[in-house]
Short mmCIF file of C-alpha atoms in Angstrom, two decimals:
data_model
loop_
_atom_site.label_atom_id
_atom_site.label_comp_id
_atom_site.label_asym_id
_atom_site.label_seq_id
_atom_site.Cartn_x
_atom_site.Cartn_y
_atom_site.Cartn_z
CA MET A 39 32.00 -22.33 19.48
CA THR A 40 34.37 -22.01 16.50
CA ASN A 41 35.48 -18.76 14.91
CA ALA A 42 33.96 -19.92 11.63
CA PHE A 43 30.57 -20.42 13.29
CA VAL A 44 30.73 -16.98 14.91
CA GLY A 45 31.74 -15.42 11.63
CA ASN A 46 28.87 -17.04 9.77
CA ALA A 47 26.40 -16.02 12.47
CA ILE A 48 27.53 -12.41 12.28
CA ALA A 49 27.24 -12.47 8.49
CA VAL A 50 23.67 -13.78 8.71
CA ILE A 51 22.72 -11.14 11.28
CA MET A 52 24.18 -8.42 9.08
CA LEU A 53 22.30 -9.74 6.05
CA VAL A 54 19.00 -9.66 7.94
CA TYR A 55 19.77 -6.21 9.30
CA VAL A 56 20.54 -4.79 5.88
CA ALA A 57 17.55 -6.51 4.27
CA MET A 58 15.23 -4.87 6.78
CA PHE A 59 16.45 -1.43 5.78
CA LEU A 60 16.52 -2.15 2.07
CA ALA A 61 12.75 -2.65 1.98
CA PRO A 62 11.22 0.16 -0.11
CA THR A 63 9.47 2.93 1.76
CA ALA A 64 7.50 5.95 0.59
CA SER A 65 7.75 9.36 2.20
CA ALA A 66 4.33 10.14 3.65
CA TYR A 67 2.73 13.31 4.88
CA THR A 68 2.37 13.63 8.63
CA GLU A 69 -1.01 14.31 10.21
CA THR A 70 0.06 17.90 10.83
CA GLU A 71 1.11 18.37 7.21
CA LEU A 72 -2.17 16.90 5.97
CA ALA A 73 -4.12 19.18 8.28
CA ASP A 74 -2.21 22.19 6.95
CA LEU A 75 -2.88 21.12 3.35
CA ARG A 76 -6.59 20.69 4.04
CA SER A 77 -6.76 24.12 5.70
CA SER A 78 -4.98 25.75 2.77
CA ALA A 79 -7.14 23.92 0.24
CA ALA A 80 -10.27 25.07 2.06
CA VAL A 81 -9.35 28.71 1.39
CA GLY A 82 -8.60 28.14 -2.30
CA ASP A 83 -4.91 27.18 -2.36
CA ALA A 84 -4.62 25.32 -5.67
CA GLN A 85 -1.17 23.92 -4.85
CA ALA A 86 -2.51 22.43 -1.61
CA MET A 87 -5.38 20.83 -3.53
CA ASN A 88 -2.90 19.35 -5.99
CA ARG A 89 -0.73 17.96 -3.18
CA LEU A 90 -3.78 16.43 -1.51
CA GLY A 91 -4.54 14.76 -4.81
CA ASP A 92 -1.00 13.35 -4.78
CA ALA A 93 -1.46 12.12 -1.22
CA TYR A 94 -4.62 10.17 -2.05
CA ARG A 95 -3.29 8.93 -5.39
CA ARG A 96 -0.08 7.54 -3.92
CA GLY A 97 -1.22 6.76 -0.36
CA LEU A 98 1.11 9.26 1.30
CA GLY A 99 -0.07 9.43 4.90
CA VAL A 100 -3.61 8.42 3.98
CA ALA A 101 -5.22 5.35 2.46
CA SER A 102 -4.93 5.41 -1.32
CA ASN A 103 -8.25 6.55 -2.78
CA PRO A 104 -8.40 7.38 -6.51
CA THR A 105 -11.89 8.86 -6.22
CA THR A 106 -10.76 11.35 -3.57
CA ALA A 107 -7.56 12.04 -5.51
CA GLU A 108 -9.63 12.85 -8.60
CA MET A 109 -11.82 15.20 -6.58
CA HIS A 110 -8.79 17.16 -5.34
CA TYR A 111 -7.17 17.30 -8.77
CA ARG A 112 -10.37 18.63 -10.34
CA ALA A 113 -10.60 21.24 -7.59
CA ALA A 114 -6.98 22.23 -8.24
CA ILE A 115 -7.69 22.63 -11.96
CA ASP A 116 -10.73 24.78 -11.23
CA ALA A 117 -8.54 26.91 -8.93
CA GLY A 118 -6.01 27.47 -11.71
CA LYS A 119 -3.47 24.66 -11.15
CA LEU A 120 -3.67 23.43 -14.73
CA VAL A 121 -0.74 21.03 -14.37
CA ALA A 122 -3.07 18.91 -12.23
CA VAL A 123 -4.63 17.83 -15.54
CA LEU A 124 -1.67 15.52 -16.10
CA ARG A 125 -2.08 13.85 -12.71
CA LEU A 126 -5.83 13.66 -13.24
CA ALA A 127 -5.21 11.83 -16.52
CA SER A 128 -3.13 9.24 -14.66
CA VAL A 129 -5.81 8.69 -12.04
CA VAL A 130 -8.53 8.41 -14.68
CA ALA A 131 -6.46 5.96 -16.75
CA ASP A 132 -5.71 3.83 -13.70
CA GLN A 133 -9.46 3.48 -13.20
CA GLY A 134 -9.86 2.15 -16.73
CA ARG A 135 -11.32 5.32 -18.23
CA ILE A 136 -8.80 5.29 -21.05
CA LYS A 137 -10.73 7.39 -23.56
CA GLU A 138 -11.22 10.16 -20.99
CA ALA A 139 -7.53 10.06 -20.06
CA LYS A 140 -6.54 10.34 -23.72
CA GLU A 141 -8.88 13.29 -24.22
CA LEU A 142 -7.37 15.07 -21.21
CA LEU A 143 -3.84 14.56 -22.50
CA ASP A 144 -4.72 15.48 -26.09
CA GLU A 145 -6.38 18.69 -24.95
CA ALA A 146 -3.46 19.57 -22.70
CA ALA A 147 -0.98 18.95 -25.53
CA LYS A 148 -3.12 20.95 -27.94
CA ASN A 149 -3.01 23.89 -25.53
CA ARG A 150 0.77 23.49 -25.25
CA MET A 151 0.55 22.82 -21.54
CA LYS A 152 4.02 22.32 -20.12
CA GLY A 153 4.68 18.63 -19.59
CA ALA A 154 1.61 17.43 -21.49
CA GLU A 155 3.51 16.14 -24.51
CA ARG A 156 6.01 14.42 -22.23
CA THR A 157 3.31 12.75 -20.14
CA ARG A 158 1.47 11.51 -23.21
CA ALA A 159 4.76 10.12 -24.58
CA GLU A 160 5.40 8.41 -21.26
CA PHE A 161 2.01 6.73 -21.47
CA HIS A 162 2.82 5.57 -25.01
CA VAL A 163 6.09 4.03 -23.80
CA LEU A 164 4.63 2.43 -20.67
CA GLY A 165 1.89 0.87 -22.73
CA LYS A 166 -0.39 0.06 -19.84
CA PHE A 167 -3.33 2.17 -20.92
CA GLY A 168 -4.92 0.36 -23.84
CA TYR A 169 -4.80 2.28 -27.08
CA LEU A 170 -2.43 4.84 -25.58
CA ARG A 171 0.27 2.30 -26.49
CA ASP A 172 2.62 3.66 -29.12
CA PRO A 173 6.21 2.95 -28.02
CA GLU A 174 7.89 4.17 -31.22
CA SER A 175 6.10 7.52 -31.12
CA GLY A 176 6.63 7.86 -27.36
CA GLU A 177 10.33 7.08 -27.62
CA ALA A 178 10.78 9.61 -30.43
CA VAL A 179 9.05 12.37 -28.46
CA LEU A 180 10.97 11.67 -25.24
CA SER A 181 14.24 11.56 -27.17
CA ARG A 182 13.47 14.89 -28.86
CA LEU A 183 12.43 16.58 -25.63
CA GLY A 184 15.48 15.23 -23.83
CA SER A 185 17.78 16.58 -26.56
CA ILE A 186 16.45 20.11 -26.01
CA GLY A 187 16.95 20.09 -22.26
CA ASP A 188 13.90 18.37 -20.79
CA GLN A 189 15.63 16.39 -18.04
CA ARG A 190 12.43 14.70 -16.96
CA ALA A 191 11.89 13.36 -20.49
CA ALA A 192 15.49 12.13 -20.66
CA TYR A 193 15.09 10.38 -17.32
CA ILE A 194 11.80 8.73 -18.27
CA LEU A 195 13.33 7.37 -21.47
CA ALA A 196 16.49 6.20 -19.68
CA ASN A 197 14.44 4.44 -17.02
CA ALA A 198 12.34 2.73 -19.70
CA LEU A 199 15.49 1.50 -21.46
CA ASP A 200 17.00 0.49 -18.12
CA GLY A 201 14.52 -2.31 -17.58
CA GLY A 202 11.61 -0.22 -16.32
CA GLN A 203 8.12 -1.49 -17.05
CA SER A 204 7.76 -0.35 -20.64
CA LEU A 205 7.29 -1.60 -24.18
CA LEU A 206 10.86 -0.68 -25.12
CA GLU A 207 13.63 -3.25 -25.32
CA LYS A 208 16.36 -2.96 -22.70
CA ASP A 209 19.32 -0.89 -23.83
CA PHE A 210 21.66 -0.34 -20.88
CA SER A 211 24.25 1.46 -22.99
CA ARG A 212 21.80 4.07 -24.19
CA ALA A 213 20.26 4.37 -20.74
CA ALA A 214 23.69 5.03 -19.23
CA LYS A 215 24.35 7.79 -21.78
CA LEU A 216 21.01 9.43 -20.99
CA TYR A 217 21.62 9.26 -17.24
CA ALA A 218 25.12 10.67 -17.79
CA SER A 219 23.69 13.60 -19.77
CA ILE A 220 21.65 14.84 -16.79
CA LYS A 221 23.31 13.45 -13.66
CA ASP A 222 25.76 16.35 -13.33
CA SER A 223 22.99 18.93 -13.56
CA GLY A 224 21.53 18.13 -10.17
CA HIS A 225 19.38 15.16 -11.18
CA ALA A 226 20.11 12.96 -8.16
CA ARG A 227 17.93 10.08 -9.28
CA ALA A 228 19.77 9.91 -12.62
CA ALA A 229 23.10 9.92 -10.80
CA GLU A 230 21.92 7.07 -8.58
CA LYS A 231 20.71 5.00 -11.52
CA TYR A 232 23.94 5.68 -13.42
CA ALA A 233 25.94 4.48 -10.42
CA ILE A 234 23.88 1.28 -10.24
CA LEU A 235 24.58 0.54 -13.91
CA GLN A 236 28.25 1.29 -13.36
CA PHE A 237 28.40 -0.93 -10.28
CA ARG A 238 26.98 -3.86 -12.24
CA GLY A 239 28.76 -3.15 -15.49
CA ASN A 240 25.50 -2.77 -17.41
CA GLY A 241 25.93 -0.53 -20.44
CA LEU A 242 29.32 0.77 -19.36
CA LYS A 243 32.55 -0.51 -17.84
CA GLU A 244 32.13 -1.95 -14.35
CA ASP A 245 33.66 0.35 -11.75
CA ARG A 246 32.42 -0.43 -8.27
CA ARG A 247 34.71 2.08 -6.58
CA SER A 248 33.41 4.94 -8.71
CA ALA A 249 29.79 3.83 -8.27
CA ILE A 250 30.12 3.73 -4.49
CA ALA A 251 31.82 7.14 -4.54
CA ILE A 252 28.87 8.61 -6.47
CA MET A 253 26.45 7.18 -3.94
CA ARG A 254 28.46 8.53 -1.01
CA THR A 255 28.49 12.00 -2.58
CA LEU A 256 24.72 11.90 -3.07
CA ALA A 257 24.19 10.81 0.53
CA ALA A 258 26.53 13.55 1.79
CA ASP A 259 24.56 16.12 -0.23
CA GLY A 260 21.43 15.19 1.71
CA HIS A 261 19.82 12.68 -0.65
CA THR A 262 19.01 10.21 2.11
CA ARG A 263 16.95 7.96 -0.18
CA VAL A 264 20.19 6.68 -1.78
CA GLN A 265 21.31 5.15 1.51
CA ARG A 266 19.56 1.89 0.67
CA SER A 267 21.24 1.64 -2.73
CA LEU A 268 24.60 2.50 -1.17
CA ALA A 269 24.12 -0.12 1.54
CA ARG A 270 23.21 -2.73 -1.05
CA MET A 271 26.34 -1.95 -3.05
CA LEU A 272 28.59 -2.12 -0.01
CA PHE A 273 27.06 -5.41 1.07
CA GLU A 274 27.49 -6.93 -2.39
CA ALA A 275 31.07 -5.65 -2.42
CA GLY A 276 31.75 -7.68 0.74
CA ARG A 277 31.70 -4.72 3.13
CA PRO A 278 28.72 -5.49 5.39
CA GLU A 279 29.83 -3.33 8.32
CA GLU A 280 30.07 -0.28 6.05
CA ALA A 281 26.66 -1.20 4.64
CA ILE A 282 25.13 -1.04 8.10
CA ASN A 283 26.87 2.26 8.85
CA ALA A 284 25.53 3.72 5.61
CA LEU A 285 22.00 3.21 6.90
CA LYS A 286 22.52 5.02 10.18
#
């Protein structure tokens, strides 16, 4: 058996190993956590109701069920968790009840509910909810909100420009600037996305060493979700053994 054959075999094994761990996963509630949420919701805990809505909307530890998610969100709203209106609008829109979703968002924005204007603008930019499509208006609102310190708005706009599913044209340079404006303020996801752009040289000068360093810092700070991105970078940089270690 030649050294070349052994080397190729090891490379293939490493590729398979890394690929297995690079598959996307979603953090789910455990049965104990769900039981605690249900107990708290039963005695009127609005936050628990809202989190149960999230669980059923996103399939976190339970089978995804928009009808059940809607029930929990409505209960949370009745119990005083008004921010659940925004999640309720998403669930309603996903079920094709576009007019109702628009009315929920319009009412929330009219009442100056925190995050309502941003969520409506996000819908405009995503363009997947019928006549809620208005990319120019959505982009303008997200840009304005981001400029006055709304990090979530800045991230949504950056992600849309970074090739996310939206009606906006890709603009890696602008996306990189938006990520850069919030990544040093504790926005780990923005830092990760900035590093990915930097690693690939999209929108800014390619600097693989710096990108990997950012990812290592995030991982060291406890942001374990970046391990997959870090491993992918290391593997593409020709460092498969480090890629495997990054996933441990």
